[in-house]
Coordinates of C-alpha atoms in Angstrom, one line a residue:
M1303 CA -12.5 13.8 -23.5
S1304 CA -15.2 11.7 -21.8
I1305 CA -13.0 9.1 -20.1
T1306 CA -11.5 9.3 -16.6
A1307 CA -9.0 6.8 -15.3
I1308 CA -8.6 6.2 -11.6
V1309 CA -5.3 4.3 -11.0
G1310 CA -2.8 3.6 -8.2
A1311 CA 0.6 5.3 -8.0
N1312 CA 2.1 2.9 -5.5
W1313 CA 1.7 -0.7 -4.4
G1314 CA -2.1 -0.8 -4.4
D1315 CA -4.5 -0.2 -1.5
E1316 CA -4.3 3.6 -2.1
G1317 CA -8.1 4.2 -1.9
K1318 CA -9.1 3.8 -5.5
G1319 CA -12.4 2.1 -4.7
K1320 CA -13.6 4.9 -2.5
L1321 CA -12.8 7.5 -5.1
T1322 CA -14.5 5.5 -7.9
D1323 CA -17.5 5.0 -5.8
A1324 CA -17.7 8.7 -5.2
L1325 CA -17.1 9.7 -8.8
A1326 CA -19.5 7.0 -10.2
A1327 CA -22.4 9.2 -9.1
A1328 CA -21.7 11.4 -12.1
A1329 CA -20.7 8.6 -14.5
D1330 CA -22.6 6.4 -16.9
I1331 CA -20.1 3.5 -17.1
V1332 CA -17.4 2.1 -14.8
I1333 CA -14.9 -0.4 -16.2
R1334 CA -12.5 -2.8 -14.5
F1335 CA -10.0 -3.2 -17.4
Q1336 CA -7.2 -5.5 -15.9
G1337 CA -6.4 -7.8 -13.1
G1338 CA -8.7 -10.3 -11.4
A1339 CA -10.0 -11.1 -7.9
N1340 CA -6.6 -11.0 -6.3
A1341 CA -7.0 -7.4 -4.9
G1342 CA -9.9 -5.7 -3.1
H1343 CA -11.4 -2.3 -3.3
T1344 CA -12.9 -1.3 0.1
I1345 CA -15.9 0.9 0.0
V1346 CA -18.0 2.3 2.9
N1347 CA -21.4 3.7 2.1
Q1348 CA -25.0 3.8 3.2
Y1349 CA -25.3 0.0 2.5
G1350 CA -22.4 -0.9 4.7
K1351 CA -18.8 -1.8 4.2
F1352 CA -17.7 -3.9 1.2
A1353 CA -14.5 -5.3 -0.3
L1354 CA -15.1 -5.6 -4.0
H1355 CA -12.5 -8.0 -5.5
Q1356 CA -13.9 -8.2 -9.0
L1357 CA -17.0 -6.1 -9.5
P1358 CA -16.5 -2.5 -10.6
S1359 CA -17.0 0.1 -7.8
G1360 CA -19.9 1.6 -9.7
V1361 CA -22.2 -1.3 -8.6
F1362 CA -23.8 0.9 -5.8
H1363 CA -25.3 3.3 -8.4
S1364 CA -28.3 1.9 -10.2
H1365 CA -27.8 4.2 -13.2
V1366 CA -24.2 2.9 -13.9
V1367 CA -23.4 0.1 -16.3
N1368 CA -20.5 -1.9 -14.8
V1369 CA -18.2 -3.5 -17.3
I1370 CA -15.5 -6.2 -16.9
G1371 CA -13.1 -5.4 -19.8
N1372 CA -11.3 -7.8 -22.1
G1373 CA -8.0 -7.1 -20.2
A1374 CA -9.3 -8.7 -17.0
V1375 CA -9.3 -12.4 -15.9
F1376 CA -12.6 -13.4 -14.5
S1377 CA -13.6 -15.8 -11.7
P1378 CA -17.2 -16.9 -11.9
E1379 CA -17.1 -18.1 -8.3
N1380 CA -16.0 -14.6 -7.0
F1381 CA -18.6 -13.0 -9.3
R1382 CA -21.4 -15.1 -7.8
D1383 CA -20.3 -14.6 -4.3
E1384 CA -20.0 -10.8 -4.6
L1385 CA -23.5 -10.5 -6.2
A1386 CA -24.9 -12.5 -3.4
A1387 CA -23.2 -10.2 -0.8
L1388 CA -24.7 -7.1 -2.5
E1389 CA -28.2 -8.7 -2.5
Q1390 CA -27.9 -9.7 1.1
A1391 CA -27.1 -6.0 1.9
A1392 CA -30.1 -4.8 0.0
V1393 CA -28.1 -3.1 -2.7
P1394 CA -30.2 -2.8 -5.9
R1395 CA -29.1 -5.3 -8.5
P1396 CA -26.4 -3.7 -10.6
R1397 CA -26.3 -3.4 -14.3
L1398 CA -23.4 -5.6 -15.6
L1399 CA -21.7 -6.3 -18.9
L1400 CA -18.9 -8.9 -19.1
S1401 CA -16.7 -8.6 -22.1
E1402 CA -16.9 -11.7 -24.3
R1403 CA -13.2 -11.5 -24.7
A1404 CA -12.2 -11.6 -21.0
Q1405 CA -10.4 -14.7 -19.8
L1406 CA -11.8 -17.2 -17.4
V1407 CA -10.0 -18.1 -14.2
M1408 CA -10.6 -21.8 -13.9
P1409 CA -10.5 -23.8 -10.6
Y1410 CA -7.3 -25.5 -11.9
H1411 CA -5.6 -22.0 -12.2
K1412 CA -6.0 -21.6 -8.4
L1413 CA -4.6 -25.1 -7.9
F1414 CA -1.6 -24.3 -10.1
D1415 CA -1.1 -21.0 -8.3
A1416 CA -0.9 -22.8 -4.9
Y1417 CA 1.3 -25.7 -6.2
E1418 CA 3.8 -23.2 -7.7
E1419 CA 4.0 -21.3 -4.4
Q1420 CA 4.6 -24.5 -2.6
R1421 CA 7.3 -25.6 -5.1
L1422 CA 9.1 -22.2 -4.7
A1423 CA 8.9 -22.3 -0.9
G1424 CA 11.1 -19.6 0.4
R1425 CA 11.5 -18.1 -3.1
S1426 CA 7.7 -17.6 -3.6
F1427 CA 6.1 -14.5 -4.9
G1428 CA 3.6 -14.2 -2.0
S1429 CA 0.7 -14.9 -4.4
T1430 CA -2.9 -14.6 -3.1
R1431 CA -3.4 -18.0 -4.8
S1432 CA -6.4 -16.6 -6.7
G1433 CA -5.2 -18.1 -10.0
I1434 CA -4.3 -14.8 -11.6
A1435 CA -0.8 -15.6 -12.9
P1436 CA -1.7 -19.0 -14.3
A1437 CA -4.8 -17.5 -16.0
Y1438 CA -2.7 -14.8 -17.7
A1439 CA 0.0 -17.3 -18.6
D1440 CA -2.7 -19.4 -20.4
K1441 CA -4.0 -16.3 -22.1
F1442 CA -0.6 -15.7 -23.7
A1443 CA 0.1 -19.4 -24.3
K1444 CA -3.3 -19.4 -26.1
T1445 CA -4.7 -22.2 -24.0
G1446 CA -7.1 -20.1 -22.0
F1447 CA -10.9 -19.8 -22.2
Q1448 CA -12.5 -16.6 -23.3
L1449 CA -16.0 -16.0 -21.9
C1450 CA -17.5 -16.1 -25.5
E1451 CA -16.4 -19.7 -25.7
L1452 CA -18.9 -20.6 -23.0
L1453 CA -21.6 -20.0 -25.5
E1454 CA -20.3 -22.6 -27.9
A1455 CA -21.7 -26.2 -28.2
D1456 CA -21.1 -28.8 -25.5
S1457 CA -18.9 -30.7 -27.9
Y1458 CA -16.6 -27.7 -28.4
L1459 CA -16.2 -27.3 -24.7
A1460 CA -15.4 -31.0 -24.3
D1461 CA -12.9 -31.0 -27.0
K1462 CA -11.0 -28.0 -25.8
A1463 CA -11.1 -29.2 -22.2
A1464 CA -9.5 -32.5 -23.3
A1465 CA -6.7 -30.6 -25.1
V1466 CA -6.0 -28.3 -22.2
C1467 CA -6.0 -31.1 -19.7
A1468 CA -3.4 -33.0 -21.7
V1469 CA -1.0 -30.2 -21.2
K1470 CA -1.9 -29.5 -17.6
N1471 CA -1.7 -33.1 -16.6
T1472 CA 1.8 -33.4 -17.8
L1473 CA 2.8 -30.6 -15.3
L1474 CA 0.7 -32.1 -12.5
E1475 CA 2.3 -35.5 -12.9
H1476 CA 5.9 -34.7 -13.5
L1477 CA 6.5 -31.3 -11.9
Y1478 CA 4.0 -30.9 -9.1
H1479 CA 3.2 -34.6 -8.4
Q1480 CA -0.5 -33.8 -7.8
P1481 CA -3.7 -35.5 -8.9
L1482 CA -4.6 -35.2 -12.6
L1483 CA -7.5 -33.2 -14.0
D1484 CA -10.5 -34.9 -15.4
P1485 CA -11.5 -33.4 -18.8
A1486 CA -15.1 -34.4 -18.3
A1487 CA -15.2 -32.5 -14.9
V1488 CA -13.6 -29.5 -16.5
A1489 CA -16.2 -29.5 -19.3
A1490 CA -19.0 -29.8 -16.8
T1491 CA -17.6 -26.8 -14.9
L1492 CA -17.6 -24.8 -18.1
R1493 CA -21.2 -25.7 -18.7
E1494 CA -22.1 -24.5 -15.2
Y1495 CA -20.4 -21.2 -15.9
R1496 CA -22.4 -20.8 -19.1
E1497 CA -25.6 -21.0 -17.1
L1498 CA -24.4 -18.4 -14.6
L1499 CA -22.8 -15.9 -17.0
K1500 CA -24.8 -16.1 -20.2
P1501 CA -27.1 -13.2 -19.2
Y1502 CA -24.2 -10.9 -18.8
I1503 CA -21.8 -11.8 -21.6
G1504 CA -21.7 -9.3 -24.5
D1505 CA -19.7 -7.3 -27.0
S1506 CA -18.3 -4.7 -24.7
F1507 CA -16.1 -3.3 -27.5
A1508 CA -19.1 -2.3 -29.7
Y1509 CA -21.0 -1.1 -26.6
L1510 CA -18.1 1.2 -25.4
H1511 CA -17.4 2.6 -28.8
Q1512 CA -21.0 3.6 -29.2
A1513 CA -20.9 5.1 -25.7
V1514 CA -17.9 7.2 -26.6
R1515 CA -19.6 8.5 -29.7
E1516 CA -22.6 9.4 -27.6
G1517 CA -20.4 11.3 -25.1
K1518 CA -21.1 9.0 -22.2
R1519 CA -19.1 9.6 -19.0
I1520 CA -16.8 6.6 -18.5
L1521 CA -14.6 5.7 -15.5
L1522 CA -11.7 3.3 -15.8
E1523 CA -11.0 1.6 -12.5
G1524 CA -7.5 0.3 -12.1
Q1525 CA -6.5 -2.6 -9.8
L1526 CA -3.3 -2.4 -7.7
G1527 CA -0.8 0.3 -8.5
A1528 CA 2.1 1.4 -10.8
L1529 CA 4.7 -0.3 -8.6
K1530 CA 3.0 -3.7 -9.2
D1531 CA 2.8 -3.2 -13.0
V1532 CA 4.3 -6.2 -14.9
D1533 CA 6.5 -3.8 -17.0
F1534 CA 7.2 -0.8 -14.8
G1535 CA 6.9 -2.3 -11.3
I1536 CA 9.3 -4.0 -8.8
Y1537 CA 9.7 -7.0 -11.1
P1538 CA 9.4 -10.0 -10.4
M1539 CA 7.3 -9.1 -7.3
V1540 CA 4.6 -7.7 -9.4
T1541 CA 1.1 -8.6 -10.6
S1542 CA 0.5 -10.4 -13.9
S1543 CA -1.2 -7.5 -15.7
N1544 CA -0.6 -3.9 -16.7
T1545 CA -1.9 -1.6 -13.9
I1546 CA -1.4 1.6 -15.8
A1547 CA -4.0 4.0 -17.2
A1548 CA -2.7 3.7 -20.8
Y1549 CA -3.6 0.0 -20.7
G1550 CA -7.2 1.0 -20.2
A1551 CA -7.3 1.7 -24.0
V1552 CA -6.3 -1.9 -24.6
G1553 CA -8.0 -3.7 -21.7
A1554 CA -11.3 -2.1 -22.5
G1555 CA -11.0 -1.4 -26.2
L1556 CA -11.3 2.4 -26.0
P1557 CA -9.8 5.1 -28.1
P1558 CA -6.6 6.2 -26.3
G1559 CA -7.0 9.9 -27.1
H1560 CA -10.3 10.0 -25.3
I1561 CA -8.7 9.2 -21.9
G1562 CA -8.4 12.8 -21.0
R1563 CA -8.3 12.8 -17.2
I1564 CA -6.0 10.4 -15.2
I1565 CA -6.3 10.5 -11.4
A1566 CA -3.4 8.8 -9.7
V1567 CA -4.2 7.9 -6.1
V1568 CA -1.4 8.4 -3.6
K1569 CA -1.7 7.4 0.0
A1570 CA -0.4 9.9 2.6
Y1571 CA 1.9 7.1 4.0
S1572 CA 3.0 3.9 2.4
S1573 CA 1.6 0.3 2.7
A1574 CA 2.1 -2.9 0.7
V1575 CA 0.9 -6.5 0.8
G1576 CA 3.3 -9.3 -0.2
G1577 CA 7.0 -9.3 -0.9
G1578 CA 9.2 -7.0 -2.9
E1579 CA 11.3 -3.9 -2.3
F1580 CA 9.8 -1.3 0.0
V1581 CA 12.4 1.3 0.8
S1582 CA 10.5 3.4 3.3
E1583 CA 9.2 0.4 5.3
I1584 CA 9.0 0.7 9.1
F1585 CA 8.7 -2.1 11.7
G1586 CA 7.8 -2.9 15.2
E1587 CA 5.6 -0.6 17.4
Q1588 CA 5.9 2.2 14.8
A1589 CA 4.4 0.0 12.1
D1590 CA 1.8 -1.5 14.4
E1591 CA 0.5 1.9 15.5
L1592 CA 0.2 3.2 11.9
R1593 CA -1.3 -0.1 10.7
K1594 CA -4.0 0.1 13.5
R1595 CA -4.9 3.7 12.6
G1596 CA -4.6 3.5 8.8
G1597 CA -7.1 2.5 6.1
D1598 CA -10.7 2.3 7.0
G1599 CA -10.4 0.2 10.1
G1600 CA -6.8 -1.0 10.0
E1601 CA -4.3 -1.8 7.2
Y1602 CA -5.1 -5.4 6.3
G1603 CA -5.4 -6.9 2.8
A1604 CA -9.0 -6.7 1.5
T1605 CA -8.4 -10.1 -0.2
T1606 CA -6.1 -11.9 2.1
G1607 CA -6.7 -10.3 5.4
R1608 CA -2.9 -10.2 5.8
P1609 CA -1.4 -7.3 7.8
R1610 CA 0.0 -4.8 5.3
R1611 CA 3.6 -3.8 5.5
M1612 CA 3.8 -0.1 6.6
G1613 CA 6.1 2.8 5.7
W1614 CA 6.4 6.5 5.6
L1615 CA 5.3 8.4 2.5
D1616 CA 7.9 7.6 -0.3
L1617 CA 8.0 10.6 -2.6
V1618 CA 10.6 9.0 -4.9
A1619 CA 8.3 6.0 -5.5
S1620 CA 5.2 8.1 -5.6
R1621 CA 6.5 10.6 -8.2
Y1622 CA 7.7 7.7 -10.4
G1623 CA 4.3 6.0 -10.1
V1624 CA 2.5 9.2 -11.0
R1625 CA 4.7 9.6 -14.0
V1626 CA 4.2 6.0 -15.1
Q1627 CA 0.4 6.7 -14.9
S1628 CA 0.8 9.9 -16.9
A1629 CA -1.4 11.4 -14.3
T1630 CA -3.1 14.8 -14.8
E1631 CA -3.9 15.0 -11.1
V1632 CA -3.4 13.3 -7.8
A1633 CA -5.9 12.2 -5.2
F1634 CA -4.1 12.2 -1.8
T1635 CA -5.8 9.8 0.6
V1636 CA -5.9 8.7 4.2
L1637 CA -4.3 11.9 5.5
D1638 CA -6.4 11.6 8.8
A1639 CA -4.4 8.4 9.8
L1640 CA -1.3 10.6 10.5
S1641 CA -3.1 12.9 12.9
Y1642 CA -1.5 11.2 16.0
L1643 CA 2.1 12.0 15.0
P1644 CA 3.9 15.1 16.4
Q1645 CA 6.5 14.7 13.6
I1646 CA 6.2 12.8 10.3
P1647 CA 9.2 11.5 8.3
V1648 CA 9.0 11.5 4.5
C1649 CA 11.3 9.7 2.1
V1650 CA 12.8 12.3 -0.3
A1651 CA 15.7 10.4 -1.9
Y1652 CA 17.4 7.0 -2.0
E1653 CA 21.0 6.3 -1.1
I1654 CA 22.5 3.7 -3.3
D1655 CA 26.2 2.7 -3.1
G1656 CA 27.0 5.9 -1.2
E1657 CA 25.2 8.3 -3.7
Q1658 CA 21.8 9.9 -3.4
T1659 CA 19.2 9.8 -6.2
T1660 CA 15.6 11.0 -6.6
D1661 CA 15.0 8.7 -9.6
F1662 CA 13.3 5.3 -8.9
P1663 CA 15.6 2.6 -10.1
A1664 CA 15.0 -0.9 -11.5
T1665 CA 15.0 -3.8 -9.1
P1666 CA 18.7 -4.7 -8.8
R1667 CA 19.6 -1.2 -7.7
L1668 CA 16.4 -0.8 -5.7
K1669 CA 17.4 -3.7 -3.5
K1670 CA 20.4 -1.7 -2.3
A1671 CA 18.5 1.5 -1.7
R1672 CA 18.2 3.1 1.7
P1673 CA 15.7 5.9 2.5
V1674 CA 16.8 9.5 2.9
L1675 CA 14.2 11.0 5.3
K1676 CA 13.1 14.6 5.9
V1677 CA 11.0 15.2 9.0
L1678 CA 8.0 17.4 8.7
E1679 CA 5.9 18.8 11.6
G1680 CA 2.7 16.9 12.4
W1681 CA -0.7 18.6 13.3
N1682 CA -1.5 16.3 16.2
C1683 CA -5.3 16.7 16.1
D1684 CA -8.2 15.0 14.5
I1685 CA -9.0 16.2 11.0
R1686 CA -11.6 13.6 9.9
G1687 CA -14.6 15.2 8.5
V1688 CA -13.1 18.6 7.7
S1689 CA -14.5 19.6 4.3
D1690 CA -12.8 22.9 3.6
Y1691 CA -9.1 22.7 2.7
H1692 CA -8.3 26.1 4.3
K1693 CA -9.7 24.8 7.6
L1694 CA -7.1 22.1 7.9
P1695 CA -4.3 22.8 10.3
Q1696 CA -1.4 24.7 8.8
A1697 CA 1.0 21.7 9.3
A1698 CA -1.4 19.4 7.5
R1699 CA -1.6 21.8 4.5
E1700 CA 2.2 22.1 4.5
Y1701 CA 2.5 18.3 4.5
I1702 CA 0.2 18.2 1.4
E1703 CA 1.9 21.0 -0.4
F1704 CA 5.4 19.6 0.2
A1705 CA 4.3 16.3 -1.4
E1706 CA 2.6 18.2 -4.2
R1707 CA 5.7 20.2 -5.1
F1708 CA 7.9 17.1 -5.1
I1709 CA 5.6 15.0 -7.2
G1710 CA 4.9 17.9 -9.6
V1711 CA 1.2 17.2 -10.4
P1712 CA -1.7 19.1 -8.8
F1713 CA -3.4 17.4 -5.8
S1714 CA -7.1 17.7 -6.7
S1715 CA -8.6 16.1 -3.7
I1716 CA -7.6 15.1 -0.1
G1717 CA -9.1 12.0 1.6
N1718 CA -9.6 12.4 5.3
G1719 CA -11.8 9.5 6.3
P1720 CA -13.2 6.2 5.0
R1721 CA -16.6 7.4 3.7
R1722 CA -17.3 8.8 0.2
E1723 CA -18.1 12.2 1.7
H1724 CA -14.7 12.3 3.6
V1725 CA -13.0 14.1 0.7
I1726 CA -11.8 17.7 0.4
R1727 CA -11.9 19.1 -3.1
R1728 CA -9.2 21.6 -4.0

């Protein structure tokens, strides 16, 4: 069982990037298997602080091969900018392989994303306007561009660009009332992408199957969390891909039975970016104080910079997310952010139509849910940097163990600070 998946149990922003960065030291390959540049993984290490939106979090380890899987949608502009940022910070040039079957995010996908949000106005989905939903829509409509197509002749790119623009321009003219696409300009952009990406495009399927046969150590790095999964999340306020570990077999082309270790990352409190149901949400000064102390310098979206919505630890949602991920263990993160609280509320059930439940419901019932809170004692002292679990204050251990019993999966590590060494192994 040579494959480990690191995935989110909640709304995203749980701390997956930091964990992947730490575990990549003992890995051979790190794979981003779904999603695109619409979410960031924040990492703090000896090179500085980074928000990786698209590159796998193994790029700081020179021995790691970093793979963008076929289940991802890929923005060449973000790729170029992130490589430049690494170079500027004196990070050694990473080893990269882009699946020839991954889908391109084109500039017009970002335009359509913005136009649709404008059209929906108050009913919008709170998109990051990164072009992710339009790119996935084109994938399933079979009008998208795979990376391998960039390697075809100029005439092929021109012909397909003309066919795609004929469809897009109908929408631009009659639905969005925006300027039309120029097929020649689209083809020229594709040729530019060819020059940028040709050294990195390859058959990741063959490469990864050989790696499995050789017993290479592989990390699957998920984007966002289970509650944003297009099937199991808070639909329709979800992302446009499957954020679950099981999809790693599809999104990277790996044997499912070899994904033997699944680490679901759960934050010690709750946070979310964008709209959608968030039962344990808090507001006002309470939220402002937790937001200021949380994360690795405040709870703000790594992609958008938007203040994250804040809430108490939601054990109903977290247990559901851990089950959706089929997790074998949990990484419990950002515990240190709660150190200022003398008492800490935790959501242990939902009240819906006058009845309590500990099962996470589908969206129509979730809209009516109210949190049932249990108040636990805080530890009210700084724990950042503590490396021995038994040296944590008793109240901190009781908080961890209460959550562990409720979720029903072992907590293998505790995050108590932003750096890769700020992790307690249990």
